[in-house]
């Protein structure tokens, strides 16, 4: 009799806390409709206006490696056209360009309310102090003197984008 009741209570216990009660069925994870911040950041579009192929390709390569969407332009005219069609998040602009030069591109962009707020980092050669001052006064955000390290350029770009997003 005692044995039976013990067996019964064990059976009841095993029924109450059956191991299957602890098995949590796998929850299907649907793809998140909201992209994480890192993904959004990595898709920032940067336009590089530089007539020197070697520098242009170096910058495009390095920005691409950092996860940016780098768009190259060879001339000031092409740069201005791409600003309007691509709406970049930032522009890297060489000042010494054939035809429409960097300062003229800056002036045109800053005059137009549609493009005036796009951050601008100038690329300059040694001895272009007057142009650097003019560019900064026109509203450029930063500059880098050639030859420059791609890592420093990326850091400057990141800093300018961060400043702009905090404004
Ligand atoms: Ca140049």
JSON list of C-alpha atoms and ligand atoms in Angstrom, two decimals:
[
{"chain": "A", "resi": 1, "resn": "UNK", "atom": "CA", "xyz": [0.00, 0.00, 0.00]},
{"chain": "A", "resi": 2, "resn": "UNK", "atom": "CA", "xyz": [2.76, 2.36, 1.04]},
{"chain": "A", "resi": 3, "resn": "UNK", "atom": "CA", "xyz": [4.76, 1.34, -1.99]},
{"chain": "A", "resi": 4, "resn": "UNK", "atom": "CA", "xyz": [1.81, 2.04, -4.23]},
{"chain": "A", "resi": 5, "resn": "UNK", "atom": "CA", "xyz": [1.23, 5.53, -2.87]},
{"chain": "A", "resi": 6, "resn": "UNK", "atom": "CA", "xyz": [4.92, 6.32, -3.20]},
{"chain": "A", "resi": 7, "resn": "UNK", "atom": "CA", "xyz": [4.81, 5.16, -6.79]},
{"chain": "A", "resi": 8, "resn": "UNK", "atom": "CA", "xyz": [1.68, 7.16, -7.38]},
{"chain": "A", "resi": 9, "resn": "UNK", "atom": "CA", "xyz": [3.18, 10.36, -5.96]},
{"chain": "A", "resi": 10, "resn": "UNK", "atom": "CA", "xyz": [6.34, 9.82, -8.03]},
{"chain": "A", "resi": 11, "resn": "UNK", "atom": "CA", "xyz": [4.16, 9.34, -11.08]},
{"chain": "A", "resi": 12, "resn": "UNK", "atom": "CA", "xyz": [2.21, 12.50, -10.24]},
{"chain": "A", "resi": 13, "resn": "UNK", "atom": "CA", "xyz": [5.44, 14.39, -9.69]},
{"chain": "A", "resi": 14, "resn": "UNK", "atom": "CA", "xyz": [6.83, 13.17, -12.96]},
{"chain": "A", "resi": 15, "resn": "UNK", "atom": "CA", "xyz": [3.60, 14.26, -14.59]},
{"chain": "A", "resi": 16, "resn": "UNK", "atom": "CA", "xyz": [3.71, 17.72, -13.01]},
{"chain": "A", "resi": 17, "resn": "UNK", "atom": "CA", "xyz": [7.33, 18.45, -13.84]},
{"chain": "A", "resi": 18, "resn": "UNK", "atom": "CA", "xyz": [7.69, 16.43, -16.99]},
{"chain": "A", "resi": 19, "resn": "UNK", "atom": "CA", "xyz": [11.05, 17.24, -18.64]},
{"chain": "A", "resi": 20, "resn": "UNK", "atom": "CA", "xyz": [9.28, 18.45, -21.75]},
{"chain": "A", "resi": 21, "resn": "UNK", "atom": "CA", "xyz": [7.97, 21.39, -19.70]},
{"chain": "A", "resi": 22, "resn": "UNK", "atom": "CA", "xyz": [11.51, 22.77, -19.67]},
{"chain": "A", "resi": 23, "resn": "UNK", "atom": "CA", "xyz": [12.03, 22.53, -23.39]},
{"chain": "A", "resi": 24, "resn": "UNK", "atom": "CA", "xyz": [11.51, 25.97, -24.86]},
{"chain": "A", "resi": 25, "resn": "UNK", "atom": "CA", "xyz": [10.47, 25.70, -28.48]},
{"chain": "A", "resi": 26, "resn": "UNK", "atom": "CA", "xyz": [12.80, 27.59, -30.82]},
{"chain": "A", "resi": 27, "resn": "UNK", "atom": "CA", "xyz": [11.55, 31.10, -31.58]},
{"chain": "A", "resi": 28, "resn": "UNK", "atom": "CA", "xyz": [11.76, 31.93, -35.25]},
{"chain": "A", "resi": 29, "resn": "UNK", "atom": "CA", "xyz": [13.67, 35.17, -35.82]},
{"chain": "A", "resi": 30, "resn": "UNK", "atom": "CA", "xyz": [12.14, 37.16, -38.64]},
{"chain": "A", "resi": 31, "resn": "UNK", "atom": "CA", "xyz": [14.56, 39.53, -40.41]},
{"chain": "A", "resi": 32, "resn": "UNK", "atom": "CA", "xyz": [14.53, 42.85, -38.56]},
{"chain": "A", "resi": 33, "resn": "UNK", "atom": "CA", "xyz": [12.87, 45.56, -40.63]},
{"chain": "A", "resi": 34, "resn": "UNK", "atom": "CA", "xyz": [14.97, 48.23, -38.89]},
{"chain": "A", "resi": 35, "resn": "UNK", "atom": "CA", "xyz": [18.63, 48.27, -39.97]},
{"chain": "A", "resi": 36, "resn": "UNK", "atom": "CA", "xyz": [21.06, 48.72, -37.10]},
{"chain": "A", "resi": 37, "resn": "UNK", "atom": "CA", "xyz": [22.97, 52.00, -36.76]},
{"chain": "A", "resi": 38, "resn": "UNK", "atom": "CA", "xyz": [26.24, 50.47, -37.95]},
{"chain": "A", "resi": 39, "resn": "UNK", "atom": "CA", "xyz": [24.64, 49.34, -41.22]},
{"chain": "A", "resi": 40, "resn": "UNK", "atom": "CA", "xyz": [23.12, 52.76, -41.77]},
{"chain": "A", "resi": 41, "resn": "UNK", "atom": "CA", "xyz": [26.46, 54.45, -41.06]},
{"chain": "A", "resi": 42, "resn": "UNK", "atom": "CA", "xyz": [28.36, 52.21, -43.42]},
{"chain": "A", "resi": 43, "resn": "UNK", "atom": "CA", "xyz": [26.17, 53.24, -46.33]},
{"chain": "A", "resi": 44, "resn": "UNK", "atom": "CA", "xyz": [27.01, 56.92, -46.15]},
{"chain": "A", "resi": 45, "resn": "UNK", "atom": "CA", "xyz": [27.73, 58.26, -49.58]},
{"chain": "A", "resi": 46, "resn": "UNK", "atom": "CA", "xyz": [30.93, 60.20, -50.18]},
{"chain": "A", "resi": 47, "resn": "UNK", "atom": "CA", "xyz": [31.73, 61.99, -53.41]},
{"chain": "A", "resi": 48, "resn": "UNK", "atom": "CA", "xyz": [35.42, 62.36, -54.27]},
{"chain": "A", "resi": 49, "resn": "UNK", "atom": "CA", "xyz": [36.23, 65.10, -56.76]},
{"chain": "A", "resi": 50, "resn": "UNK", "atom": "CA", "xyz": [39.87, 64.67, -57.76]},
{"chain": "A", "resi": 51, "resn": "UNK", "atom": "CA", "xyz": [41.48, 64.87, -61.20]},
{"chain": "A", "resi": 52, "resn": "UNK", "atom": "CA", "xyz": [44.61, 62.92, -60.18]},
{"chain": "A", "resi": 53, "resn": "UNK", "atom": "CA", "xyz": [43.70, 59.30, -60.88]},
{"chain": "A", "resi": 54, "resn": "UNK", "atom": "CA", "xyz": [46.13, 57.80, -58.36]},
{"chain": "A", "resi": 55, "resn": "UNK", "atom": "CA", "xyz": [44.83, 59.87, -55.45]},
{"chain": "A", "resi": 56, "resn": "UNK", "atom": "CA", "xyz": [41.19, 59.46, -56.52]},
{"chain": "A", "resi": 57, "resn": "UNK", "atom": "CA", "xyz": [41.51, 55.68, -56.67]},
{"chain": "A", "resi": 58, "resn": "UNK", "atom": "CA", "xyz": [43.38, 55.53, -53.37]},
{"chain": "A", "resi": 59, "resn": "UNK", "atom": "CA", "xyz": [40.66, 57.54, -51.62]},
{"chain": "A", "resi": 60, "resn": "UNK", "atom": "CA", "xyz": [37.82, 55.57, -53.26]},
{"chain": "A", "resi": 61, "resn": "UNK", "atom": "CA", "xyz": [39.50, 52.28, -52.29]},
{"chain": "A", "resi": 62, "resn": "UNK", "atom": "CA", "xyz": [40.09, 53.29, -48.68]},
{"chain": "A", "resi": 63, "resn": "UNK", "atom": "CA", "xyz": [36.63, 54.74, -48.14]},
{"chain": "A", "resi": 64, "resn": "UNK", "atom": "CA", "xyz": [35.11, 51.63, -49.68]},
{"chain": "A", "resi": 65, "resn": "UNK", "atom": "CA", "xyz": [37.15, 49.49, -47.29]},
{"chain": "A", "resi": 66, "resn": "UNK", "atom": "CA", "xyz": [35.76, 51.55, -44.39]},
{"chain": "A", "resi": 67, "resn": "UNK", "atom": "CA", "xyz": [32.23, 50.73, -45.55]},
{"chain": "A", "resi": 68, "resn": "UNK", "atom": "CA", "xyz": [31.42, 54.04, -47.22]},
{"chain": "A", "resi": 69, "resn": "UNK", "atom": "CA", "xyz": [29.83, 54.23, -50.62]},
{"chain": "A", "resi": 70, "resn": "UNK", "atom": "CA", "xyz": [32.52, 56.15, -52.52]},
{"chain": "A", "resi": 71, "resn": "UNK", "atom": "CA", "xyz": [31.60, 57.92, -55.77]},
{"chain": "A", "resi": 72, "resn": "UNK", "atom": "CA", "xyz": [34.46, 59.26, -57.90]},
{"chain": "A", "resi": 73, "resn": "UNK", "atom": "CA", "xyz": [34.37, 62.40, -60.06]},
{"chain": "A", "resi": 74, "resn": "UNK", "atom": "CA", "xyz": [37.24, 63.56, -62.27]},
{"chain": "A", "resi": 75, "resn": "UNK", "atom": "CA", "xyz": [36.29, 67.19, -62.81]},
{"chain": "A", "resi": 76, "resn": "UNK", "atom": "CA", "xyz": [34.49, 70.01, -61.04]},
{"chain": "A", "resi": 77, "resn": "UNK", "atom": "CA", "xyz": [31.67, 69.85, -63.59]},
{"chain": "A", "resi": 78, "resn": "UNK", "atom": "CA", "xyz": [31.19, 66.12, -63.08]},
{"chain": "A", "resi": 79, "resn": "UNK", "atom": "CA", "xyz": [31.36, 66.66, -59.32]},
{"chain": "A", "resi": 80, "resn": "UNK", "atom": "CA", "xyz": [28.59, 69.29, -59.39]},
{"chain": "A", "resi": 81, "resn": "UNK", "atom": "CA", "xyz": [26.43, 67.04, -61.57]},
{"chain": "A", "resi": 82, "resn": "UNK", "atom": "CA", "xyz": [26.93, 64.06, -59.24]},
{"chain": "A", "resi": 83, "resn": "UNK", "atom": "CA", "xyz": [26.16, 66.15, -56.13]},
{"chain": "A", "resi": 84, "resn": "UNK", "atom": "CA", "xyz": [22.72, 66.79, -57.60]},
{"chain": "A", "resi": 85, "resn": "UNK", "atom": "CA", "xyz": [22.00, 63.27, -58.79]},
{"chain": "A", "resi": 86, "resn": "UNK", "atom": "CA", "xyz": [23.62, 61.28, -55.95]},
{"chain": "A", "resi": 87, "resn": "UNK", "atom": "CA", "xyz": [22.99, 63.63, -52.98]},
{"chain": "A", "resi": 88, "resn": "UNK", "atom": "CA", "xyz": [26.17, 62.59, -51.11]},
{"chain": "A", "resi": 89, "resn": "UNK", "atom": "CA", "xyz": [26.51, 62.83, -47.32]},
{"chain": "A", "resi": 90, "resn": "UNK", "atom": "CA", "xyz": [29.94, 64.43, -47.67]},
{"chain": "A", "resi": 91, "resn": "UNK", "atom": "CA", "xyz": [32.21, 65.72, -50.44]},
{"chain": "A", "resi": 92, "resn": "UNK", "atom": "CA", "xyz": [35.99, 65.35, -50.63]},
{"chain": "A", "resi": 93, "resn": "UNK", "atom": "CA", "xyz": [37.08, 68.09, -53.00]},
{"chain": "A", "resi": 94, "resn": "UNK", "atom": "CA", "xyz": [40.46, 68.75, -54.56]},
{"chain": "A", "resi": 95, "resn": "UNK", "atom": "CA", "xyz": [41.05, 72.48, -54.98]},
{"chain": "A", "resi": 96, "resn": "UNK", "atom": "CA", "xyz": [43.33, 72.28, -58.02]},
{"chain": "A", "resi": 97, "resn": "UNK", "atom": "CA", "xyz": [41.05, 71.01, -60.76]},
{"chain": "A", "resi": 98, "resn": "UNK", "atom": "CA", "xyz": [41.12, 71.74, -64.48]},
{"chain": "A", "resi": 99, "resn": "UNK", "atom": "CA", "xyz": [38.17, 73.83, -65.66]},
{"chain": "A", "resi": 100, "resn": "UNK", "atom": "CA", "xyz": [35.86, 74.61, -62.76]},
{"chain": "A", "resi": 101, "resn": "UNK", "atom": "CA", "xyz": [38.29, 74.53, -59.81]},
{"chain": "A", "resi": 102, "resn": "UNK", "atom": "CA", "xyz": [37.59, 73.45, -56.23]},
{"chain": "A", "resi": 103, "resn": "UNK", "atom": "CA", "xyz": [36.91, 76.96, -54.91]},
{"chain": "A", "resi": 104, "resn": "UNK", "atom": "CA", "xyz": [34.40, 77.57, -57.70]},
{"chain": "A", "resi": 105, "resn": "UNK", "atom": "CA", "xyz": [32.72, 74.22, -56.93]},
{"chain": "A", "resi": 106, "resn": "UNK", "atom": "CA", "xyz": [32.57, 75.23, -53.23]},
{"chain": "A", "resi": 107, "resn": "UNK", "atom": "CA", "xyz": [31.10, 78.63, -54.12]},
{"chain": "A", "resi": 108, "resn": "UNK", "atom": "CA", "xyz": [28.43, 77.01, -56.36]},
{"chain": "A", "resi": 109, "resn": "UNK", "atom": "CA", "xyz": [27.49, 74.42, -53.72]},
{"chain": "A", "resi": 110, "resn": "UNK", "atom": "CA", "xyz": [27.28, 76.93, -50.88]},
{"chain": "A", "resi": 111, "resn": "UNK", "atom": "CA", "xyz": [25.14, 79.34, -52.93]},
{"chain": "A", "resi": 112, "resn": "UNK", "atom": "CA", "xyz": [22.49, 76.66, -53.57]},
{"chain": "A", "resi": 113, "resn": "UNK", "atom": "CA", "xyz": [20.24, 75.95, -50.53]},
{"chain": "A", "resi": 114, "resn": "UNK", "atom": "CA", "xyz": [19.82, 72.36, -51.78]},
{"chain": "A", "resi": 115, "resn": "UNK", "atom": "CA", "xyz": [23.55, 71.65, -51.48]},
{"chain": "A", "resi": 116, "resn": "UNK", "atom": "CA", "xyz": [24.83, 74.27, -49.00]},
{"chain": "A", "resi": 117, "resn": "UNK", "atom": "CA", "xyz": [24.57, 71.96, -45.96]},
{"chain": "A", "resi": 118, "resn": "UNK", "atom": "CA", "xyz": [26.58, 69.06, -47.44]},
{"chain": "A", "resi": 119, "resn": "UNK", "atom": "CA", "xyz": [29.84, 68.79, -45.46]},
{"chain": "A", "resi": 120, "resn": "UNK", "atom": "CA", "xyz": [32.98, 69.46, -47.46]},
{"chain": "A", "resi": 121, "resn": "UNK", "atom": "CA", "xyz": [36.58, 68.35, -46.90]},
{"chain": "A", "resi": 122, "resn": "UNK", "atom": "CA", "xyz": [39.13, 70.04, -49.18]},
{"chain": "A", "resi": 123, "resn": "UNK", "atom": "CA", "xyz": [42.28, 68.43, -50.55]},
{"chain": "A", "resi": 124, "resn": "UNK", "atom": "CA", "xyz": [45.06, 70.95, -51.10]},
{"chain": "A", "resi": 125, "resn": "UNK", "atom": "CA", "xyz": [48.67, 71.01, -52.17]},
{"chain": "A", "resi": 126, "resn": "UNK", "atom": "CA", "xyz": [51.47, 72.70, -50.23]},
{"chain": "A", "resi": 127, "resn": "UNK", "atom": "CA", "xyz": [51.55, 76.45, -50.78]},
{"chain": "A", "resi": 128, "resn": "UNK", "atom": "CA", "xyz": [47.78, 76.81, -51.24]},
{"chain": "A", "resi": 129, "resn": "UNK", "atom": "CA", "xyz": [47.28, 78.63, -47.93]},
{"chain": "A", "resi": 130, "resn": "UNK", "atom": "CA", "xyz": [45.31, 81.43, -49.61]},
{"chain": "A", "resi": 131, "resn": "UNK", "atom": "CA", "xyz": [42.96, 78.87, -51.19]},
{"chain": "A", "resi": 132, "resn": "UNK", "atom": "CA", "xyz": [42.58, 77.00, -47.88]},
{"chain": "A", "resi": 133, "resn": "UNK", "atom": "CA", "xyz": [41.55, 80.23, -46.14]},
{"chain": "A", "resi": 134, "resn": "UNK", "atom": "CA", "xyz": [39.17, 81.12, -48.99]},
{"chain": "A", "resi": 135, "resn": "UNK", "atom": "CA", "xyz": [37.64, 77.61, -48.94]},
{"chain": "A", "resi": 136, "resn": "UNK", "atom": "CA", "xyz": [37.12, 77.66, -45.17]},
{"chain": "A", "resi": 137, "resn": "UNK", "atom": "CA", "xyz": [35.57, 81.12, -45.39]},
{"chain": "A", "resi": 138, "resn": "UNK", "atom": "CA", "xyz": [33.22, 79.88, -48.11]},
{"chain": "A", "resi": 139, "resn": "UNK", "atom": "CA", "xyz": [32.01, 77.19, -45.69]},
{"chain": "A", "resi": 140, "resn": "UNK", "atom": "CA", "xyz": [34.26, 74.15, -46.19]},
{"chain": "A", "resi": 141, "resn": "UNK", "atom": "CA", "xyz": [34.45, 72.08, -42.98]},
{"chain": "A", "resi": 142, "resn": "UNK", "atom": "CA", "xyz": [38.02, 70.83, -43.07]},
{"chain": "A", "resi": 143, "resn": "UNK", "atom": "CA", "xyz": [41.05, 70.36, -45.31]},
{"chain": "A", "resi": 144, "resn": "UNK", "atom": "CA", "xyz": [43.96, 68.01, -45.80]},
{"chain": "A", "resi": 145, "resn": "UNK", "atom": "CA", "xyz": [47.30, 68.90, -47.41]},
{"chain": "A", "resi": 146, "resn": "UNK", "atom": "CA", "xyz": [48.80, 66.43, -49.91]},
{"chain": "A", "resi": 147, "resn": "UNK", "atom": "CA", "xyz": [50.46, 64.05, -49.46]},
{"chain": "A", "resi": 148, "resn": "UNK", "atom": "CA", "xyz": [48.06, 62.76, -46.82]},
{"chain": "A", "resi": 149, "resn": "UNK", "atom": "CA", "xyz": [47.46, 59.45, -45.08]},
{"chain": "A", "resi": 150, "resn": "UNK", "atom": "CA", "xyz": [44.20, 57.72, -46.09]},
{"chain": "A", "resi": 151, "resn": "UNK", "atom": "CA", "xyz": [43.70, 56.85, -42.42]},
{"chain": "A", "resi": 152, "resn": "UNK", "atom": "CA", "xyz": [43.85, 60.52, -41.45]},
{"chain": "A", "resi": 153, "resn": "UNK", "atom": "CA", "xyz": [41.40, 61.41, -44.24]},
{"chain": "A", "resi": 154, "resn": "UNK", "atom": "CA", "xyz": [38.96, 58.74, -43.01]},
{"chain": "A", "resi": 155, "resn": "UNK", "atom": "CA", "xyz": [39.31, 60.03, -39.44]},
{"chain": "A", "resi": 156, "resn": "UNK", "atom": "CA", "xyz": [38.66, 63.62, -40.59]},
{"chain": "A", "resi": 157, "resn": "UNK", "atom": "CA", "xyz": [35.61, 62.49, -42.60]},
{"chain": "A", "resi": 158, "resn": "UNK", "atom": "CA", "xyz": [34.25, 60.62, -39.61]},
{"chain": "A", "resi": 159, "resn": "UNK", "atom": "CA", "xyz": [34.80, 63.65, -37.36]},
{"chain": "A", "resi": 160, "resn": "UNK", "atom": "CA", "xyz": [33.06, 66.02, -39.78]},
{"chain": "A", "resi": 161, "resn": "UNK", "atom": "CA", "xyz": [30.08, 63.64, -40.18]},
{"chain": "A", "resi": 162, "resn": "UNK", "atom": "CA", "xyz": [29.86, 63.29, -36.40]},
{"chain": "A", "resi": 163, "resn": "UNK", "atom": "CA", "xyz": [29.92, 67.07, -35.89]},
{"chain": "A", "resi": 164, "resn": "UNK", "atom": "CA", "xyz": [27.20, 67.50, -38.54]},
{"chain": "A", "resi": 165, "resn": "UNK", "atom": "CA", "xyz": [24.96, 64.83, -37.05]},
{"chain": "A", "resi": 166, "resn": "UNK", "atom": "CA", "xyz": [25.22, 66.52, -33.64]},
{"chain": "A", "resi": 167, "resn": "UNK", "atom": "CA", "xyz": [24.16, 69.92, -35.02]},
{"chain": "B", "resi": 1, "resn": "LIG", "atom": "CA1", "xyz": [44.34, 68.28, -58.71]}
]
